[in-house]
Amino acid sequence: MKLKHLSTAMILATLPATGVFAAALDRSGQSMSAFFQPGNYFEAGISVLDPDVAGKEAGSSATRRDIGDMANDYYFPSAALKLQINDQFSFGLLYDQPFGADAEYSGNNVFVSNPGSDTILSQKALGDLATSSIQKLVQASGSAFTPALIEVTKVTGGDPTKPTQTEILGALQQVAAGGNTTVGAGLTALQKTQAAINAANNYLGTGGTKVKVDTQNLSFVFGYQPTKNFNFYAGPVLQTVKGNVSLRGQAYSLYNGYDASIKETTGAGWLAGAAYQIPEIALRASVTYRSEIDHKVNIDENLSILNFPGLTSVLAGLDVPASKLQAINSSGKTTITTPQSVNLDFQTGIMADTVAFANVRWVNWKDFSIQPYKFGKVSEAVGGLVGRPNGFNLVEYSDDQWSVNAGVGRKLNDKWAGNVSVGWDSGAGNPVTTLGPTEGYWNVGLGVQYSPTPQTFIAGGVKYFWLGDAKAQTGAQAGSDEYVADFSDNNAIAYGLKLGYKF
C-alpha cells in the first residue's frame, strides 16, 4: 500500500481545534505534529472556544437558584518552526498556550456576593459552633442545669427531653443568675462572639466570582534521526504563567472578598520523546514526555474580612490557636507547579489516500494544587471550623486526566483534503472546583484543508463538545463528597484555523 503522495502534514494540519477544551486547566493539548513534518516547515494557527456552562445551586447550599452561563469565550494562538539541518539533525521551535481558564459568575446565586445576607461562615457551620459552645456550658452547669431547664419549659410549654436552643439558653441564664460565674462568663463571651460575627459580615466582598489564567510555552526541540525510520528528540521548555482570581458569594463564606493577582512569572522544564515512522505507508508512532515546571512567585493577595478590626478576637472566641492567628498577616512566596504529561500519537495508512490517526494524552492533575501563601495561612487558621484543621487549597483535582482523539483523514485531490474525528476526555475528578465545573467530554469534529500550492495550505476545523456533568465544590470541601452546585447538560463549540508553509 503506497501512500507516499499523502503528506502527513495534511492529516494533522486539518485538526487545528483539537485541544481547546479539556480537563482541569488543559487547553492546547501540546501537540508535537509540526516537528514531524518533512523538510523545513512553518505553521501558525488560532483556536477559539465558545462554551456554555450553567447549573443550579445544590448540595450544602441553603438555596436552589439557577446559575447562568459562567464560562467565557476565549482564544489562543499557536505557531511552530521546524528546520531540517541535515539528514540526521533537526531543530524545532514550538509556541503554544497549554493551560488556562476564563470564567465569571453573575446573577443571583452563591457565587455572587449579596451584602446584608452573606455570612462569614455558613449557617450550618455557625449553628454547629453555637451548639458546641452551648454544650460546654451545659456541662459546666452541673446538676443545676436540669431543674433550670424544667422551669423554663414550664413557661414555654416545651418538652424538657427535647429542648430548643432558646430553651437551653434560658436555662443557662438561670444557672448563671444562681451564681455560676463560669456559665455567666461563657454566656457573655458567646454573646460577644455572635455580635462580632454579625459585625464582620459587613466586611465581606461585593461582585461576582471570576478567574482568568494564561500560560505560554516556548519549546526548543533538538532532533536526531539515525535512520529514516527513527527520530529521537529533546529540549528545554520555557513557560510563563499569570492570572487573577476573585472569590465572591456565600459559597466561599469567610473568603467572600478574596482576590489574588499572579504577576507573570517564568519557569523552565524539559521535554523528550521518540518516534518511529515508515513514510511509504504514512505510518508514524511517537511518545512525548513533558516535565513539571515550577513557578515561585509573590502573589498579590487581599482578603476583605482582614480589614475587620475585631477579626482576631472573633477567631480567638472560636478557639482558633494564637499561633495561627499571628500567621494570618504574614507574607511569603507561593510555588505553582504545572503538571507533567505524556502524549502518544499514532497514524497509519489504511487505503490509498486515506489515513487513520489517534492521540492519547495523560496529564498528572492529581498531584496539582494551588495554595497562595496568605490563602493557605488563613485556611490553616479557620480550617478547624469547617473540619479541615490542616488548611485547604484554592484549587486541586482528585484524578489524573486521560483523553483520546481518533479519526480518519482523506486526500480528495491535489488541493483538497478532509477528516472526521471523535474525542473523549475523562475529566480530573468529580466533584471538581467551582472555577471549572465540568467533568470531561465527548466530541465530534470535522476538518478541511486547501492547498493552493504544494508548499502552502490553509486548514480549518470545528468541534462540538458534550461536556460532562459535574458537582462543584469549594477548596474547603475538596476531598469530600460535599458540594455547592450542580452543572449538567452543557456544551461547547470550538473553531480553529491554521496556515502552513513548506520550504
Coordinates of C-alpha atoms in Angstrom, one line a residue, residues 193-501:
T193 CA -18.7 36.5 69.6
Q194 CA -22.1 36.3 67.9
A195 CA -22.3 40.1 67.9
A196 CA -18.8 40.4 66.4
I197 CA -19.6 37.8 63.8
N198 CA -22.6 39.9 62.7
A199 CA -20.4 42.9 62.5
A200 CA -17.8 41.0 60.5
N201 CA -20.4 40.1 57.9
N202 CA -20.3 43.8 56.8
Y203 CA -16.7 43.3 55.6
L204 CA -17.4 40.6 53.1
G205 CA -16.9 41.2 49.3
T206 CA -19.1 42.6 46.5
G207 CA -19.4 41.5 42.9
G208 CA -19.1 38.0 41.3
T209 CA -16.6 35.2 41.4
K210 CA -14.2 35.2 38.4
V211 CA -10.9 33.6 37.3
K212 CA -8.6 34.2 34.4
V213 CA -5.3 32.2 34.0
D214 CA -3.0 32.4 31.0
T215 CA 0.2 30.4 30.2
Q216 CA 2.6 30.4 27.3
N217 CA 5.1 27.7 26.3
L218 CA 8.2 28.0 24.1
S219 CA 9.7 24.6 23.4
F220 CA 13.2 24.3 21.9
V221 CA 13.4 20.8 20.3
F222 CA 16.5 19.1 19.0
G223 CA 16.0 16.0 17.0
Y224 CA 18.4 13.2 15.9
Q225 CA 17.4 10.8 13.1
P226 CA 19.9 7.9 12.9
T227 CA 17.8 6.4 10.1
K228 CA 14.8 7.4 8.1
N229 CA 12.6 5.4 10.5
F230 CA 13.7 6.7 13.9
N231 CA 13.6 10.2 15.4
F232 CA 14.8 10.9 18.9
Y233 CA 14.2 14.4 20.3
A234 CA 14.5 16.5 23.5
G235 CA 14.9 20.1 24.6
P236 CA 14.2 22.8 27.2
V237 CA 10.9 24.5 27.7
L238 CA 10.2 28.0 28.9
Q239 CA 6.8 28.7 30.4
T240 CA 5.1 31.8 31.7
V241 CA 2.1 31.9 34.0
K242 CA -0.1 34.8 35.0
G243 CA -3.6 35.1 36.4
N244 CA -6.3 36.7 38.6
V245 CA -8.8 35.1 40.9
S246 CA -11.7 36.7 42.8
L247 CA -13.9 34.7 45.2
R248 CA -17.4 36.0 45.9
G249 CA -20.6 34.8 47.4
Q250 CA -21.9 32.7 50.2
A251 CA -20.3 29.6 48.8
Y252 CA -16.9 30.8 49.9
S253 CA -18.1 32.1 53.4
L254 CA -15.1 33.9 55.0
Y255 CA -13.2 34.0 51.6
N256 CA -16.1 36.0 50.1
G257 CA -13.9 39.0 49.2
Y258 CA -10.7 37.2 48.4
D259 CA -8.6 38.5 45.4
A260 CA -5.3 37.1 44.1
S261 CA -3.2 38.6 41.3
I262 CA -0.4 36.4 39.9
K263 CA 2.1 38.5 38.1
E264 CA 3.6 36.9 35.0
T265 CA 6.4 34.6 36.1
T266 CA 8.7 32.4 34.1
G267 CA 9.8 28.8 34.8
A268 CA 11.8 26.2 32.9
G269 CA 11.2 22.5 32.2
W270 CA 12.1 20.0 29.5
L271 CA 10.6 17.5 27.1
A272 CA 11.9 14.3 25.5
G273 CA 10.5 11.7 23.1
A274 CA 10.9 9.3 20.3
A275 CA 9.1 8.5 17.1
Y276 CA 9.1 5.6 14.6
Q277 CA 7.9 6.0 11.1
I278 CA 7.5 4.3 7.7
P279 CA 6.9 7.1 5.3
E280 CA 5.9 4.8 2.4
I281 CA 2.7 3.8 4.2
A282 CA 2.2 7.0 6.2
L283 CA 2.8 5.2 9.5
R284 CA 4.2 7.0 12.5
A285 CA 4.1 6.4 16.2
S286 CA 5.5 8.8 18.8
V287 CA 5.7 9.3 22.5
T288 CA 6.5 12.6 24.2
Y289 CA 7.0 13.4 27.8
R290 CA 6.9 16.9 29.2
S291 CA 8.1 17.6 32.7
E292 CA 6.6 19.6 35.6
I293 CA 7.5 23.3 35.7
D294 CA 7.9 25.2 38.9
H295 CA 7.0 28.9 39.3
K296 CA 7.9 30.7 42.5
V297 CA 6.0 34.0 42.8
N298 CA 4.9 36.6 45.3
I299 CA 1.1 36.6 44.7
D300 CA -0.6 39.9 45.5
E301 CA -3.4 38.8 47.8
N302 CA -6.2 40.7 49.5
L303 CA -9.0 39.3 51.8
S304 CA -11.6 42.0 52.7
I305 CA -12.5 40.3 56.0
L306 CA -9.0 41.0 57.3
N307 CA -10.0 44.7 57.3
F308 CA -12.4 44.0 60.1
P309 CA -10.7 45.3 63.3
G310 CA -12.3 42.6 65.5
L311 CA -11.4 39.6 63.4
T312 CA -8.7 38.3 65.7
S313 CA -10.9 38.4 68.8
V314 CA -13.7 36.7 66.8
L315 CA -11.5 33.9 65.7
A316 CA -10.0 33.6 69.2
G317 CA -13.5 33.3 70.5
L318 CA -14.0 30.4 68.1
D319 CA -11.0 28.7 69.7
V320 CA -8.5 29.4 66.8
P321 CA -5.0 29.0 68.3
A322 CA -3.0 32.2 68.8
S323 CA -0.1 31.0 66.7
K324 CA -2.3 30.6 63.7
L325 CA -3.9 34.0 64.3
Q326 CA -0.4 35.6 64.2
A327 CA 0.4 33.9 60.8
I328 CA -2.7 35.4 59.1
N329 CA -1.0 38.7 58.2
S330 CA 2.4 37.2 57.3
S331 CA 3.7 37.1 53.7
G332 CA 5.8 34.7 51.6
K333 CA 6.3 33.2 48.2
T334 CA 3.9 30.7 46.5
T335 CA 5.1 27.8 44.4
I336 CA 2.9 26.8 41.4
T337 CA 3.8 23.6 39.6
T338 CA 2.2 23.0 36.2
P339 CA 1.8 19.2 35.7
Q340 CA 3.8 16.6 33.8
S341 CA 2.2 15.0 30.8
V342 CA 2.6 12.2 28.2
N343 CA 1.3 12.3 24.6
L344 CA 1.1 9.1 22.5
D345 CA 0.4 9.7 18.8
F346 CA -0.2 7.2 16.1
Q347 CA -1.2 7.3 12.4
T348 CA -1.2 4.8 9.6
G349 CA -2.4 4.5 6.0
I350 CA -5.4 2.2 5.7
M351 CA -6.0 2.5 2.0
A352 CA -5.0 4.7 -0.9
D353 CA -5.1 8.4 0.1
T354 CA -6.6 7.6 3.5
V355 CA -5.0 7.7 6.9
A356 CA -6.3 6.7 10.4
F357 CA -5.0 8.7 13.4
A358 CA -5.2 8.6 17.1
N359 CA -3.8 10.6 20.1
V360 CA -3.8 9.6 23.7
R361 CA -2.9 12.2 26.4
W362 CA -2.2 11.8 30.1
V363 CA -1.9 14.8 32.4
N364 CA -0.9 14.4 36.1
W365 CA -3.6 16.7 37.6
K366 CA -4.0 14.6 40.7
D367 CA -0.7 16.0 42.1
F368 CA -1.5 19.6 41.1
S369 CA -2.8 22.2 43.5
I370 CA -2.6 26.0 44.1
Q371 CA -2.4 27.4 47.6
P372 CA -1.5 31.1 47.6
Y373 CA 0.6 31.9 50.7
K374 CA -1.9 34.1 52.6
F375 CA -4.8 32.0 51.4
G376 CA -3.1 29.0 53.0
K377 CA -2.3 30.7 56.3
V378 CA -6.0 31.8 56.7
S379 CA -7.1 28.3 55.8
E380 CA -4.9 26.8 58.5
A381 CA -6.4 29.3 61.0
V382 CA -10.1 28.7 60.1
G383 CA -9.8 25.1 58.8
G384 CA -10.7 23.6 62.1
L385 CA -14.1 25.4 62.0
V386 CA -15.0 23.5 58.8
G387 CA -13.4 20.2 59.5
R388 CA -10.1 21.0 57.8
P389 CA -7.6 21.6 60.6
N390 CA -4.6 21.5 58.3
G391 CA -6.0 24.0 55.9
F392 CA -7.0 23.6 52.3
N393 CA -6.1 24.6 48.7
L394 CA -7.6 27.2 46.4
V395 CA -7.7 24.6 43.6
E396 CA -7.0 20.9 43.5
Y397 CA -8.0 17.9 41.5
S398 CA -8.7 14.3 42.6
D399 CA -7.9 12.4 39.4
D400 CA -5.4 12.5 36.5
Q401 CA -6.7 13.4 33.1
W402 CA -6.9 10.9 30.2
S403 CA -8.0 11.9 26.7
V404 CA -8.3 10.2 23.4
N405 CA -8.9 11.6 19.9
A406 CA -9.2 9.4 16.9
G407 CA -10.3 9.8 13.3
V408 CA -9.8 9.3 9.6
G409 CA -8.4 11.7 7.1
R410 CA -8.6 11.5 3.3
K411 CA -6.9 13.3 0.4
L412 CA -9.7 14.2 -2.1
N413 CA -7.4 15.6 -4.8
D414 CA -4.2 17.6 -5.1
K415 CA -5.7 20.6 -3.4
W416 CA -8.4 19.4 -1.0
A417 CA -8.4 17.0 2.0
G418 CA -10.6 16.5 5.0
N419 CA -11.1 14.4 8.1
V420 CA -13.6 13.4 10.7
S421 CA -12.8 12.7 14.4
V422 CA -14.2 11.6 17.7
G423 CA -12.8 12.6 21.1
W424 CA -13.2 11.6 24.8
D425 CA -11.8 13.2 27.9
S426 CA -12.0 11.6 31.4
G427 CA -12.0 14.9 33.3
A428 CA -10.0 15.4 36.5
G429 CA -12.4 14.1 39.1
N430 CA -15.9 14.8 40.4
P431 CA -16.8 16.8 42.5
V432 CA -14.5 19.4 40.9
T433 CA -13.5 23.0 41.6
T434 CA -16.2 25.7 41.3
L435 CA -13.7 27.6 39.0
G436 CA -14.2 25.0 36.2
P437 CA -17.2 22.8 36.9
T438 CA -17.2 20.2 34.1
E439 CA -16.1 16.6 34.1
G440 CA -14.5 15.6 30.7
Y441 CA -16.4 15.5 27.4
W442 CA -17.3 13.6 24.3
N443 CA -16.8 15.5 21.0
V444 CA -17.1 15.1 17.2
G445 CA -15.0 17.1 14.7
L446 CA -14.7 18.0 11.1
G447 CA -11.6 19.4 9.3
V448 CA -10.8 20.6 5.8
Q449 CA -7.6 21.6 4.2
Y450 CA -7.0 23.6 1.0
S451 CA -3.5 23.6 -0.6
P452 CA -3.2 26.4 -3.3
T453 CA 0.3 25.2 -4.0
P454 CA 2.4 22.2 -3.0
Q455 CA 4.2 24.3 -0.5
T456 CA 1.3 26.1 1.2
F457 CA -2.0 25.2 2.9
I458 CA -4.8 26.7 4.9
A459 CA -6.8 24.4 7.2
G460 CA -9.9 24.9 9.3
G461 CA -11.8 22.7 11.8
V462 CA -14.8 22.7 14.0
K463 CA -15.7 20.5 17.0
Y464 CA -18.8 20.1 19.1
F465 CA -18.4 19.1 22.7
W466 CA -20.9 17.4 25.1
L467 CA -19.4 18.5 28.4
G468 CA -19.6 16.0 31.3
D469 CA -21.9 16.8 34.3
A470 CA -20.2 17.8 37.5
K471 CA -20.7 18.7 41.1
A472 CA -18.9 21.9 42.0
Q473 CA -17.1 22.3 45.4
T474 CA -15.1 24.9 47.1
G475 CA -11.5 24.5 48.2
A476 CA -12.7 23.9 51.8
Q477 CA -14.8 21.0 50.5
A478 CA -12.2 19.3 48.3
G479 CA -11.5 15.7 49.2
S480 CA -15.1 15.2 50.5
D481 CA -18.4 14.5 48.9
E482 CA -19.7 17.9 49.8
Y483 CA -20.6 20.4 47.0
V484 CA -22.4 23.7 46.5
A485 CA -23.7 23.5 42.9
D486 CA -24.6 21.0 40.1
F487 CA -23.7 21.7 36.5
S488 CA -25.3 19.5 33.8
D489 CA -26.3 19.3 30.1
N490 CA -23.6 21.8 29.0
N491 CA -21.8 22.1 25.7
A492 CA -19.1 23.9 23.7
I493 CA -18.2 24.7 20.1
A494 CA -14.5 25.1 19.1
Y495 CA -13.2 26.6 15.9
G496 CA -9.7 26.5 14.5
L497 CA -7.7 28.0 11.6
K498 CA -4.1 27.2 10.6
L499 CA -1.7 28.3 7.9
G500 CA 1.3 26.2 6.8
Y501 CA 4.3 26.7 4.6

